Coordinates of C-alpha atoms in Angstrom, one line a residue:
Chain A
M27 CA 26.3 -30.0 -18.6
M28 CA 30.0 -30.4 -18.0
E29 CA 30.6 -26.6 -18.0
N30 CA 28.3 -26.5 -15.0
M31 CA 30.7 -28.7 -13.0
K32 CA 33.9 -26.9 -12.0
L33 CA 35.3 -29.8 -10.0
I34 CA 34.2 -33.4 -9.7
A35 CA 35.4 -35.6 -6.9
D36 CA 34.9 -39.1 -8.3
H37 CA 34.8 -42.0 -5.8
L38 CA 37.8 -40.8 -3.7
V39 CA 39.4 -43.3 -1.4
Y40 CA 42.4 -42.4 0.8
E41 CA 44.1 -44.4 3.5
Y42 CA 46.7 -43.4 6.2
N43 CA 49.3 -45.8 7.5
K44 CA 48.9 -48.1 4.5
G45 CA 50.4 -51.5 4.7
T46 CA 50.4 -51.5 8.5
N47 CA 47.8 -53.0 10.9
Q48 CA 46.8 -49.4 11.8
T49 CA 45.4 -48.5 8.4
V50 CA 42.8 -45.8 8.6
R51 CA 40.4 -45.2 5.8
A52 CA 40.2 -41.4 5.9
L53 CA 38.1 -41.1 2.7
D54 CA 35.8 -43.9 1.8
D55 CA 34.2 -43.6 -1.7
V56 CA 33.6 -39.8 -1.6
S57 CA 31.9 -38.2 -4.7
F58 CA 30.5 -34.7 -5.1
V59 CA 30.5 -31.8 -7.5
I60 CA 31.5 -28.1 -7.0
H61 CA 29.6 -25.7 -9.3
P62 CA 30.9 -22.3 -10.5
G63 CA 30.1 -19.5 -8.0
E64 CA 28.7 -21.9 -5.4
F65 CA 29.1 -21.3 -1.7
L66 CA 29.6 -24.8 -0.2
G67 CA 29.8 -25.6 3.5
L68 CA 31.8 -28.7 4.7
I69 CA 31.0 -29.9 8.2
G70 CA 31.9 -32.9 10.3
H71 CA 33.5 -33.6 13.7
T72 CA 37.2 -33.6 14.3
G73 CA 38.7 -36.6 12.5
S74 CA 35.7 -37.1 10.1
G75 CA 37.9 -36.6 7.0
K76 CA 37.3 -33.0 6.1
S77 CA 40.9 -31.9 6.0
T78 CA 42.0 -34.9 4.1
L79 CA 39.3 -34.2 1.6
V80 CA 40.3 -30.6 1.3
Q81 CA 43.9 -31.5 0.5
H82 CA 42.7 -33.6 -2.4
L83 CA 40.9 -30.7 -4.0
N84 CA 44.2 -29.1 -5.2
A85 CA 46.1 -32.4 -5.5
L86 CA 48.2 -32.0 -2.4
L87 CA 47.3 -35.6 -1.6
R88 CA 46.9 -38.3 -4.2
P89 CA 44.0 -40.6 -3.7
D90 CA 44.4 -44.4 -3.3
G91 CA 41.2 -44.8 -5.4
G92 CA 39.1 -42.5 -7.6
T93 CA 40.1 -39.2 -9.0
I94 CA 39.3 -35.5 -9.3
Y95 CA 38.3 -33.8 -12.6
Y96 CA 38.9 -30.1 -12.9
D97 CA 37.2 -28.5 -15.9
G98 CA 36.7 -32.0 -17.2
A99 CA 40.4 -33.0 -17.0
D100 CA 41.7 -35.7 -14.7
V101 CA 44.1 -33.9 -12.4
F102 CA 46.0 -37.1 -11.4
E103 CA 46.9 -37.9 -15.0
K104 CA 50.7 -37.9 -15.5
S105 CA 50.8 -34.9 -17.9
Y106 CA 48.3 -32.7 -15.9
D107 CA 49.8 -29.4 -14.7
R108 CA 49.1 -29.7 -11.0
K109 CA 51.2 -26.6 -10.2
A110 CA 48.7 -24.5 -12.2
L111 CA 45.8 -26.3 -10.4
R112 CA 47.1 -25.0 -7.1
G113 CA 46.6 -21.5 -8.4
K114 CA 43.1 -22.3 -9.5
V115 CA 42.1 -24.0 -6.3
G116 CA 43.3 -21.8 -3.5
L117 CA 43.6 -23.4 -0.1
V118 CA 43.6 -21.3 3.1
F119 CA 44.6 -23.6 6.0
Q120 CA 43.6 -23.3 9.7
Y121 CA 45.4 -20.5 11.4
P122 CA 47.0 -19.4 8.1
E123 CA 48.8 -16.6 9.9
H124 CA 51.2 -19.1 11.3
Q125 CA 52.5 -19.6 7.7
L126 CA 53.4 -15.9 7.1
F127 CA 57.1 -15.5 6.6
E128 CA 58.0 -12.5 4.4
E129 CA 59.4 -9.1 5.6
T130 CA 56.5 -7.0 4.5
V131 CA 52.8 -7.6 3.7
F132 CA 53.4 -6.6 0.1
K133 CA 56.2 -9.2 -0.4
E134 CA 54.0 -11.8 1.3
V135 CA 51.1 -11.3 -1.0
C136 CA 53.4 -11.2 -4.1
F137 CA 54.9 -14.6 -3.2
G138 CA 52.2 -16.7 -4.8
P139 CA 51.8 -15.0 -8.1
N140 CA 55.6 -14.6 -8.3
N141 CA 55.9 -18.4 -8.0
M142 CA 53.5 -18.8 -10.9
G143 CA 56.1 -17.2 -13.1
L144 CA 54.0 -14.1 -14.0
D145 CA 55.8 -10.9 -15.0
I146 CA 56.5 -8.4 -12.2
K147 CA 53.9 -5.9 -13.3
E148 CA 51.2 -8.5 -13.2
V149 CA 52.4 -9.8 -9.9
E150 CA 52.3 -6.4 -8.3
Q151 CA 48.9 -5.5 -9.7
R152 CA 47.4 -8.7 -8.4
A153 CA 48.9 -8.1 -5.0
Y154 CA 47.5 -4.6 -4.7
A155 CA 44.1 -5.8 -5.8
A156 CA 44.1 -8.7 -3.4
I157 CA 45.1 -6.5 -0.5
A158 CA 42.3 -4.1 -1.2
R159 CA 40.0 -7.1 -1.7
V160 CA 40.4 -8.3 1.9
G161 CA 39.9 -4.8 3.3
L162 CA 43.5 -4.0 4.3
T163 CA 44.6 -0.4 3.9
E164 CA 47.7 0.6 1.8
E165 CA 49.5 1.6 5.0
C166 CA 49.8 -2.1 5.7
L167 CA 51.9 -2.7 2.6
D168 CA 55.3 -1.9 4.0
Q169 CA 54.6 -3.2 7.5
S170 CA 55.9 -6.5 8.7
P171 CA 53.0 -9.0 8.8
F172 CA 54.1 -9.9 12.3
D173 CA 53.2 -6.4 13.6
L174 CA 49.6 -6.8 12.6
S175 CA 46.7 -7.9 14.8
G176 CA 45.5 -11.5 14.6
G177 CA 42.5 -10.6 12.4
Q178 CA 44.7 -8.6 10.0
K179 CA 47.3 -11.3 9.7
R180 CA 44.6 -13.7 8.7
R181 CA 43.5 -11.3 6.0
V182 CA 47.1 -11.1 4.7
A183 CA 47.1 -14.9 4.5
I184 CA 43.9 -14.9 2.5
A185 CA 45.1 -12.1 0.3
S186 CA 48.2 -14.2 -0.6
V187 CA 45.9 -16.9 -1.9
L188 CA 43.6 -14.5 -3.6
A189 CA 46.5 -13.0 -5.5
M190 CA 46.8 -16.2 -7.4
Q191 CA 43.3 -15.5 -8.6
P192 CA 41.7 -18.8 -7.7
E193 CA 38.5 -20.0 -9.2
I194 CA 37.7 -22.1 -6.1
L195 CA 38.7 -20.8 -2.6
V196 CA 38.8 -23.4 0.1
L197 CA 38.9 -22.0 3.7
D198 CA 39.5 -24.4 6.6
E199 CA 37.9 -22.8 9.7
P200 CA 38.8 -19.3 8.8
T201 CA 37.1 -17.8 11.8
A202 CA 38.7 -19.9 14.5
G203 CA 40.0 -17.8 17.4
L204 CA 38.5 -14.5 16.0
D205 CA 36.2 -12.4 18.1
P206 CA 32.5 -12.2 17.1
K207 CA 32.8 -9.0 15.1
G208 CA 35.9 -10.4 13.4
R209 CA 34.0 -13.5 12.5
D210 CA 31.2 -11.5 10.9
E211 CA 33.6 -9.2 9.0
L212 CA 35.5 -12.1 7.6
L213 CA 32.4 -14.1 6.5
S214 CA 30.9 -11.0 4.9
M215 CA 34.1 -10.5 3.0
I216 CA 34.1 -14.0 1.7
M217 CA 30.4 -13.7 0.8
D218 CA 31.3 -10.5 -1.1
L219 CA 34.1 -12.3 -3.0
R220 CA 31.7 -14.9 -4.2
E221 CA 29.2 -12.3 -5.3
T222 CA 31.6 -9.8 -7.1
E223 CA 34.2 -12.3 -8.5
G224 CA 32.0 -15.3 -8.9
I225 CA 34.6 -17.5 -7.1
S226 CA 33.3 -20.8 -5.7
I227 CA 33.8 -21.0 -2.0
V228 CA 34.2 -24.1 0.2
L229 CA 33.9 -23.2 3.9
V230 CA 35.0 -25.8 6.4
S231 CA 33.3 -24.8 9.7
H232 CA 32.5 -26.0 13.2
S233 CA 29.8 -23.3 13.5
M234 CA 26.4 -24.5 12.5
E235 CA 25.1 -21.0 12.9
D236 CA 27.6 -19.6 10.4
V237 CA 27.0 -22.4 7.9
A238 CA 23.2 -21.9 8.2
E239 CA 23.6 -18.2 7.6
Y240 CA 25.9 -18.2 4.6
V241 CA 26.1 -21.3 2.4
D242 CA 24.0 -22.6 -0.5
R243 CA 24.7 -26.3 0.1
I244 CA 26.2 -28.4 2.9
I245 CA 28.3 -31.6 2.7
V246 CA 28.3 -33.5 6.0
M247 CA 31.2 -35.9 6.5
D248 CA 31.3 -38.8 9.0
K249 CA 34.0 -41.6 9.2
G250 CA 35.3 -40.7 5.8
K251 CA 32.0 -40.9 4.0
I252 CA 29.5 -38.2 2.9
L253 CA 26.4 -38.5 5.1
Y254 CA 24.4 -35.6 3.5
D255 CA 24.9 -33.4 0.5
D256 CA 22.0 -31.0 0.4
T257 CA 20.6 -27.5 1.1
P258 CA 21.1 -26.2 4.7
K259 CA 17.3 -26.6 5.4
V260 CA 17.2 -30.2 4.4
V261 CA 20.5 -31.1 6.2
F262 CA 19.5 -29.3 9.5
A263 CA 16.1 -31.1 9.5
H264 CA 18.2 -34.1 10.6
A265 CA 19.1 -32.6 14.0
K266 CA 19.1 -36.0 15.7
E267 CA 21.3 -37.7 13.2
L268 CA 23.7 -34.7 13.3
E269 CA 23.9 -34.9 17.1
A270 CA 24.8 -38.6 16.9
I271 CA 27.9 -37.7 14.9
G272 CA 29.0 -34.8 17.2
L273 CA 27.4 -32.0 15.3
S274 CA 24.1 -30.1 15.8
A275 CA 21.5 -28.0 14.2
P276 CA 21.8 -24.2 14.6
Q277 CA 20.5 -22.9 18.0
V278 CA 17.5 -21.2 16.6
T279 CA 16.2 -24.5 15.1
Y280 CA 16.1 -25.9 18.6
I281 CA 14.3 -22.9 19.9
L282 CA 11.6 -23.3 17.2
Q283 CA 11.2 -27.0 18.1
D284 CA 10.8 -25.9 21.8
L285 CA 8.2 -23.4 20.9
K286 CA 6.3 -25.9 18.7
S287 CA 6.2 -28.3 21.6
A288 CA 4.9 -25.5 23.8
G289 CA 2.0 -25.1 21.4
L290 CA 3.1 -22.1 19.3
D291 CA 2.4 -22.6 15.6
V292 CA 5.9 -21.9 14.3
D293 CA 7.7 -23.3 11.2
T294 CA 10.4 -25.5 12.7
T295 CA 12.4 -25.6 9.4
G296 CA 13.9 -22.2 10.2
I297 CA 17.7 -22.2 10.5
T298 CA 18.6 -18.5 10.5
L299 CA 17.9 -15.8 13.0
A300 CA 15.7 -13.9 10.5
E301 CA 13.6 -16.9 9.7
A302 CA 13.1 -17.7 13.4
R303 CA 12.1 -14.1 14.1
N304 CA 9.6 -14.0 11.2
T305 CA 7.9 -17.3 12.0
I306 CA 7.6 -16.4 15.7
L307 CA 6.1 -13.0 14.9
E308 CA 3.6 -14.7 12.5
A309 CA 2.7 -17.4 15.1
L310 CA 2.0 -14.6 17.6
H311 CA 0.0 -12.7 14.9
W312 CA 2.2 -9.8 15.6
K313 CA 1.9 -6.8 13.3
G314 CA 4.9 -4.6 13.7
Chain B
M22 CA 39.4 -13.7 51.7
G23 CA 39.4 -13.9 48.0
I24 CA 41.6 -16.4 46.1
I25 CA 42.8 -14.0 43.5
H26 CA 43.5 -10.3 44.0
I27 CA 44.5 -8.3 41.0
N28 CA 45.4 -4.8 42.3
K29 CA 45.7 -1.9 39.8
V30 CA 47.7 -4.1 37.4
T31 CA 49.3 -2.4 34.4
Y32 CA 51.4 -4.4 31.9
E33 CA 53.5 -2.6 29.3
Y34 CA 55.9 -3.9 26.8
I35 CA 58.4 -2.1 24.6
R36 CA 58.1 -2.5 20.9
R37 CA 61.4 -2.5 19.0
D38 CA 62.2 -2.4 15.3
E39 CA 64.7 -4.7 13.5
E40 CA 67.7 -2.7 14.7
N41 CA 66.4 -3.0 18.3
N42 CA 65.5 0.7 18.5
V43 CA 62.5 1.5 20.7
E44 CA 59.4 2.1 18.6
G45 CA 57.0 2.7 21.4
I46 CA 55.3 1.3 24.4
T47 CA 52.2 -0.8 24.3
T48 CA 50.0 -0.9 27.3
A49 CA 48.3 -4.3 27.1
V50 CA 46.7 -4.2 30.5
D51 CA 45.9 -0.8 32.0
G52 CA 45.1 -0.4 35.7
V53 CA 42.9 -3.4 36.2
S54 CA 41.6 -4.4 39.6
L55 CA 39.7 -7.5 40.1
A56 CA 39.0 -9.9 43.0
V57 CA 37.8 -13.5 42.7
E58 CA 36.2 -15.4 45.5
P59 CA 36.9 -19.1 46.1
G60 CA 34.6 -21.3 44.1
E61 CA 33.5 -18.6 41.7
F62 CA 33.0 -19.2 37.9
I63 CA 34.3 -16.1 36.2
A64 CA 34.2 -15.5 32.5
I65 CA 36.3 -12.9 30.7
L66 CA 35.2 -11.6 27.3
G67 CA 36.9 -9.2 25.0
H68 CA 37.8 -8.7 21.3
N69 CA 41.1 -9.9 19.9
G70 CA 43.8 -7.6 21.4
S71 CA 41.7 -6.4 24.3
G72 CA 44.2 -7.7 26.8
K73 CA 42.3 -10.6 28.3
S74 CA 44.9 -13.3 27.7
T75 CA 47.7 -11.0 28.9
L76 CA 45.8 -10.4 32.1
A77 CA 45.1 -14.2 32.5
K78 CA 48.9 -15.0 32.2
H79 CA 49.5 -12.8 35.2
I80 CA 47.4 -15.1 37.4
N81 CA 49.9 -18.0 37.3
A82 CA 53.0 -15.9 37.0
I83 CA 53.8 -16.4 33.3
L84 CA 53.8 -12.6 33.2
Y85 CA 54.5 -10.1 36.0
P86 CA 52.8 -6.7 36.2
S87 CA 54.8 -3.6 35.3
E88 CA 52.8 -1.8 38.0
G89 CA 50.4 -3.1 40.7
S90 CA 50.4 -6.6 42.1
V91 CA 48.7 -10.0 41.7
V92 CA 48.1 -12.1 44.8
V93 CA 47.1 -15.7 44.4
D94 CA 45.8 -17.5 47.5
G95 CA 47.9 -15.1 49.7
M96 CA 51.1 -15.3 47.5
D97 CA 52.4 -12.4 45.5
T98 CA 53.3 -13.5 42.0
K99 CA 56.5 -11.5 42.3
D100 CA 57.8 -13.7 45.1
E101 CA 60.1 -16.1 43.2
D102 CA 60.2 -18.6 46.0
A103 CA 56.4 -19.0 45.7
L104 CA 56.5 -19.6 41.9
L105 CA 55.9 -23.4 41.9
K106 CA 53.3 -23.1 44.6
I107 CA 51.4 -20.4 42.6
R108 CA 51.4 -22.5 39.5
Q109 CA 50.1 -25.5 41.4
T110 CA 47.4 -23.3 42.9
A111 CA 46.4 -21.7 39.7
G112 CA 46.7 -24.1 36.7
M113 CA 46.3 -23.0 33.1
V114 CA 44.7 -24.6 30.1
F115 CA 45.5 -23.2 26.6
Q116 CA 43.7 -23.1 23.3
N117 CA 45.5 -25.8 21.4
P118 CA 45.5 -29.2 23.1
D119 CA 48.3 -30.5 20.9
N120 CA 50.7 -28.0 22.4
Q121 CA 49.9 -29.1 26.0
I122 CA 50.0 -32.9 25.9
I123 CA 53.4 -34.5 26.3
G124 CA 52.8 -38.0 27.5
Q125 CA 52.8 -41.1 25.2
I126 CA 49.7 -42.3 26.8
V127 CA 46.9 -40.4 28.6
E128 CA 47.6 -41.5 32.2
E129 CA 51.3 -40.7 31.8
D130 CA 50.4 -37.2 30.7
V131 CA 48.1 -36.7 33.7
G132 CA 50.7 -38.1 36.1
F133 CA 53.5 -35.7 34.9
G134 CA 52.5 -32.8 37.0
P135 CA 52.2 -34.6 40.4
E136 CA 55.4 -36.5 39.6
N137 CA 57.2 -33.2 39.1
M138 CA 55.9 -32.0 42.4
G139 CA 57.4 -35.0 44.2
V140 CA 54.1 -36.6 45.0
P141 CA 54.7 -40.3 46.2
T142 CA 54.1 -42.9 43.4
K143 CA 51.0 -44.5 45.0
E144 CA 49.4 -41.1 45.4
I145 CA 50.2 -40.1 41.8
W146 CA 48.2 -43.1 40.6
E147 CA 45.3 -42.1 42.8
R148 CA 45.4 -38.6 41.5
V149 CA 45.6 -39.7 37.9
E150 CA 42.5 -41.9 38.4
E151 CA 40.4 -39.3 40.2
S152 CA 41.4 -36.5 37.7
L153 CA 40.5 -38.6 34.7
K154 CA 37.3 -39.7 36.3
A155 CA 36.4 -36.0 37.0
V156 CA 36.6 -35.1 33.3
G157 CA 35.0 -38.4 32.1
M158 CA 38.2 -39.7 30.5
Y159 CA 39.1 -42.6 32.7
E160 CA 38.2 -45.3 30.2
Y161 CA 40.7 -43.7 27.8
R162 CA 43.6 -43.8 30.3
S163 CA 45.8 -46.2 28.3
Y164 CA 45.1 -44.5 24.9
S165 CA 47.7 -42.6 23.0
P166 CA 46.7 -38.9 23.0
N167 CA 46.9 -38.8 19.2
K168 CA 44.0 -41.2 19.0
L169 CA 41.7 -38.8 20.8
S170 CA 39.3 -36.1 19.4
G171 CA 40.0 -32.4 20.1
G172 CA 37.4 -32.3 23.0
Q173 CA 38.9 -35.4 24.5
K174 CA 42.4 -34.1 24.3
Q175 CA 41.3 -30.8 25.9
R176 CA 39.7 -32.8 28.8
V177 CA 43.0 -34.6 29.3
S178 CA 44.7 -31.2 29.5
I179 CA 42.2 -30.2 32.2
A180 CA 42.8 -33.5 34.0
S181 CA 46.5 -32.9 34.0
V182 CA 45.9 -29.6 35.7
I183 CA 43.5 -31.1 38.2
A184 CA 46.0 -33.8 39.2
M185 CA 48.1 -31.0 40.8
H186 CA 45.1 -30.2 43.0
P187 CA 44.8 -26.6 42.1
K188 CA 42.3 -24.2 43.7
C189 CA 41.8 -22.3 40.5
I190 CA 42.0 -23.1 36.8
I191 CA 42.4 -20.5 34.1
L192 CA 41.2 -21.6 30.7
D193 CA 42.3 -19.4 27.7
E194 CA 39.9 -20.1 24.8
P195 CA 39.8 -23.9 25.5
T196 CA 37.2 -24.5 22.9
A197 CA 38.4 -22.3 20.0
M198 CA 39.6 -25.3 17.9
L199 CA 36.9 -27.8 18.8
D200 CA 33.7 -29.1 17.0
P201 CA 30.3 -28.6 18.7
M202 CA 30.5 -31.9 20.6
G203 CA 34.0 -31.1 21.8
R204 CA 32.9 -27.7 23.0
R205 CA 30.0 -29.2 24.9
E206 CA 32.2 -31.8 26.5
V207 CA 34.7 -29.3 27.7
I208 CA 32.2 -26.8 29.1
R209 CA 30.3 -29.6 30.8
A210 CA 33.6 -30.7 32.5
V211 CA 34.4 -27.2 33.5
R212 CA 31.0 -26.6 35.1
A213 CA 31.0 -30.0 36.9
L214 CA 34.5 -29.3 38.4
N215 CA 33.2 -25.9 39.5
D216 CA 30.0 -27.3 41.0
V217 CA 31.2 -30.4 42.6
E218 CA 34.9 -29.8 43.4
K219 CA 34.4 -26.1 44.0
I220 CA 37.4 -25.3 41.9
T221 CA 37.5 -21.6 41.0
M222 CA 37.2 -21.2 37.2
I223 CA 38.3 -18.4 35.0
L224 CA 37.2 -18.9 31.5
I225 CA 38.3 -16.8 28.6
T226 CA 36.2 -17.3 25.5
H227 CA 34.9 -15.8 22.2
Y228 CA 31.8 -18.1 22.4
M229 CA 29.0 -16.1 24.1
E230 CA 27.0 -19.3 24.8
E231 CA 29.7 -20.6 27.1
V232 CA 29.4 -17.6 29.4
I233 CA 25.8 -17.9 30.5
Y234 CA 26.6 -20.2 33.4
A235 CA 29.2 -18.0 34.9
D236 CA 28.7 -16.2 38.2
R237 CA 30.2 -13.0 36.9
V238 CA 31.4 -11.8 33.6
F239 CA 34.1 -9.2 32.9
V240 CA 34.4 -7.6 29.5
M241 CA 37.8 -6.2 28.5
D242 CA 38.5 -3.4 26.1
K243 CA 41.8 -1.6 25.5
G244 CA 43.4 -3.3 28.5
K245 CA 40.7 -2.1 30.9
V246 CA 37.6 -3.7 32.4
A247 CA 34.8 -2.1 30.3
M248 CA 31.8 -4.0 31.7
S249 CA 31.2 -6.3 34.6
G250 CA 28.2 -8.1 36.0
T251 CA 26.1 -11.2 35.9
P252 CA 25.6 -12.8 32.5
K253 CA 22.0 -11.5 32.5
E254 CA 23.2 -8.0 33.2
I255 CA 25.9 -8.1 30.6
F256 CA 23.8 -9.7 27.8
S257 CA 21.0 -7.1 28.4
R258 CA 23.4 -4.5 27.0
V259 CA 23.4 -5.8 23.4
S260 CA 24.4 -2.6 21.6
E261 CA 27.3 -1.8 24.0
L262 CA 28.6 -5.4 23.5
R263 CA 28.5 -4.9 19.7
E264 CA 30.5 -1.7 19.9
L265 CA 33.1 -3.8 21.8
R266 CA 33.2 -6.2 18.8
L267 CA 31.3 -8.8 20.8
D268 CA 27.9 -10.4 20.5
V269 CA 25.2 -12.1 22.6
P270 CA 24.1 -15.8 22.6
Q271 CA 21.8 -16.5 19.6
V272 CA 18.8 -17.0 22.0
T273 CA 19.4 -13.6 23.4
E274 CA 19.8 -12.1 20.0
L275 CA 16.5 -13.6 18.8
A276 CA 14.7 -12.2 21.9
Y277 CA 16.3 -8.8 21.2
E278 CA 15.1 -8.9 17.6
L279 CA 11.6 -9.9 18.7
K280 CA 11.6 -7.1 21.2
R281 CA 12.6 -4.6 18.6
A282 CA 9.6 -5.8 16.5
G283 CA 7.4 -4.8 19.5
V284 CA 7.0 -8.1 21.4
P285 CA 7.2 -7.2 25.1
L286 CA 10.0 -9.6 26.2
P287 CA 12.3 -8.9 29.2
D288 CA 15.9 -8.0 28.6
G289 CA 18.8 -10.5 29.0
I290 CA 17.0 -13.8 28.1
L291 CA 19.8 -16.4 28.1
T292 CA 18.3 -19.8 27.6
R293 CA 15.8 -21.6 25.4
E294 CA 13.7 -22.3 28.4
E295 CA 13.4 -18.7 29.4
L296 CA 12.4 -17.6 25.9
T297 CA 9.8 -20.4 25.5
E298 CA 8.3 -19.5 28.9
A299 CA 8.2 -15.8 28.1
L300 CA 6.6 -16.3 24.7
K301 CA 4.0 -18.7 26.2
K302 CA 3.0 -16.0 28.6
I303 CA 2.8 -13.4 25.9
R304 CA 0.6 -15.6 23.7
M305 CA -1.8 -16.2 26.6
M306 CA -2.1 -12.5 27.2
G307 CA -2.8 -12.0 23.5
Q308 CA -5.7 -14.4 23.5

């Protein structure tokens, strides 16, 4: 049973401004599990505690209560190798391209594995593989990361994390500011990573449509607590509750509800475009 | 007389390598002409690197054209004496609210612009009040900006611009960093200011849903205007938009997919109501 649980968050509590009269409980008894190879969506309005939670996953923040188990070991134990953990749980922050700093793309991507103390051959092999993995061409290798387009820079930033060969990849709003095609390309690439390498993915997103389309399971955060932890279909059936906390269901779900009220016999549990299309065609008895 | 005239504007910049040698010239905006009427709601779409932000920065004289001219409310942006007046006439709201708010409390931030313009104290307070009310943030006037959500901060940024009594506001991806509620709040405020106060709005965005209320849409590609028209006209051209790395609102996409499956729907459906109505009619015909 334990092998099936890559990471366990166990009753996490975290407070900002401790010991003042402005104490904010950012995480309030948060427990959940990340399974190997799982694609997990994390949603919640601004300030709901998502980013604080994400920083616990690789022990950047130390909880005030509760702990995290990685492969069964308590990562906040004194003797635990937290530096190694940061290679296993790769974190891609919002607008990661703002953190690029090296002279060339290749050096940038080598930085992480280099820091892990690997020998130079291994470092370089990993860098080449990671750059190819994110769909950048070899011509980019010697370019300055600052000469690349916004979408390419973001890929370099993701490659730098992938080069550490993480088992869990956490991405905090990786598509913010990208054009629609760029969003699709990036999400397909992430999907592909999960399928070919078996990496678990945690996607923090403000796009309900993207989450509905891609993830296996959704965790909804509100005021530092987990409100829902279930499949997208079950979570998005709570459209009213989600709206009350600043979120929503995907647009197609609302369309299906409208059609149902208008007397069309559609299945209102649809959350993706394909599901909506199929149930509408069925309700119209359309044979195409 | 239009409020903004962009006349054959080209903007080039010189790329240099580390030793400062010229590597080449990039043309970010390439011969764009565009006129905006007072009170219009204009949306500008375009993929990353299409030149839309560069063009927008010409309107309040952050950038100057290499060729051509930009005239805002009768003032040429190259006229240095008119600079302050131009920036009061055409205010700008950027993507990240945290980079725009400077005040310790909300009303101080909103009052900063008019204070800088030399507006008398009494009138500053009046402007602060009306601006915050216009974006629905008056009850937060004494809050510290860091206690606000992204959508609220962005509305304060808009209020700070309104307090200078602009005729036009340029919003450069104002919702890119916001959650769904924040996006709705900001777009609602933008539409209300356009409707009620008749402030000319120029909205740059990557969210197709935000564009459907615009009077006209311009799609940029490689520094040029590739498409222009009403939202309905633009979103009827699904495959062209996709070639330009863009998309259509999810409602429009669903209608497009149903049409491809043979359902006789009209092109350019933009809202849930339109789709429901159209499908109701089709079902009645089928029976």
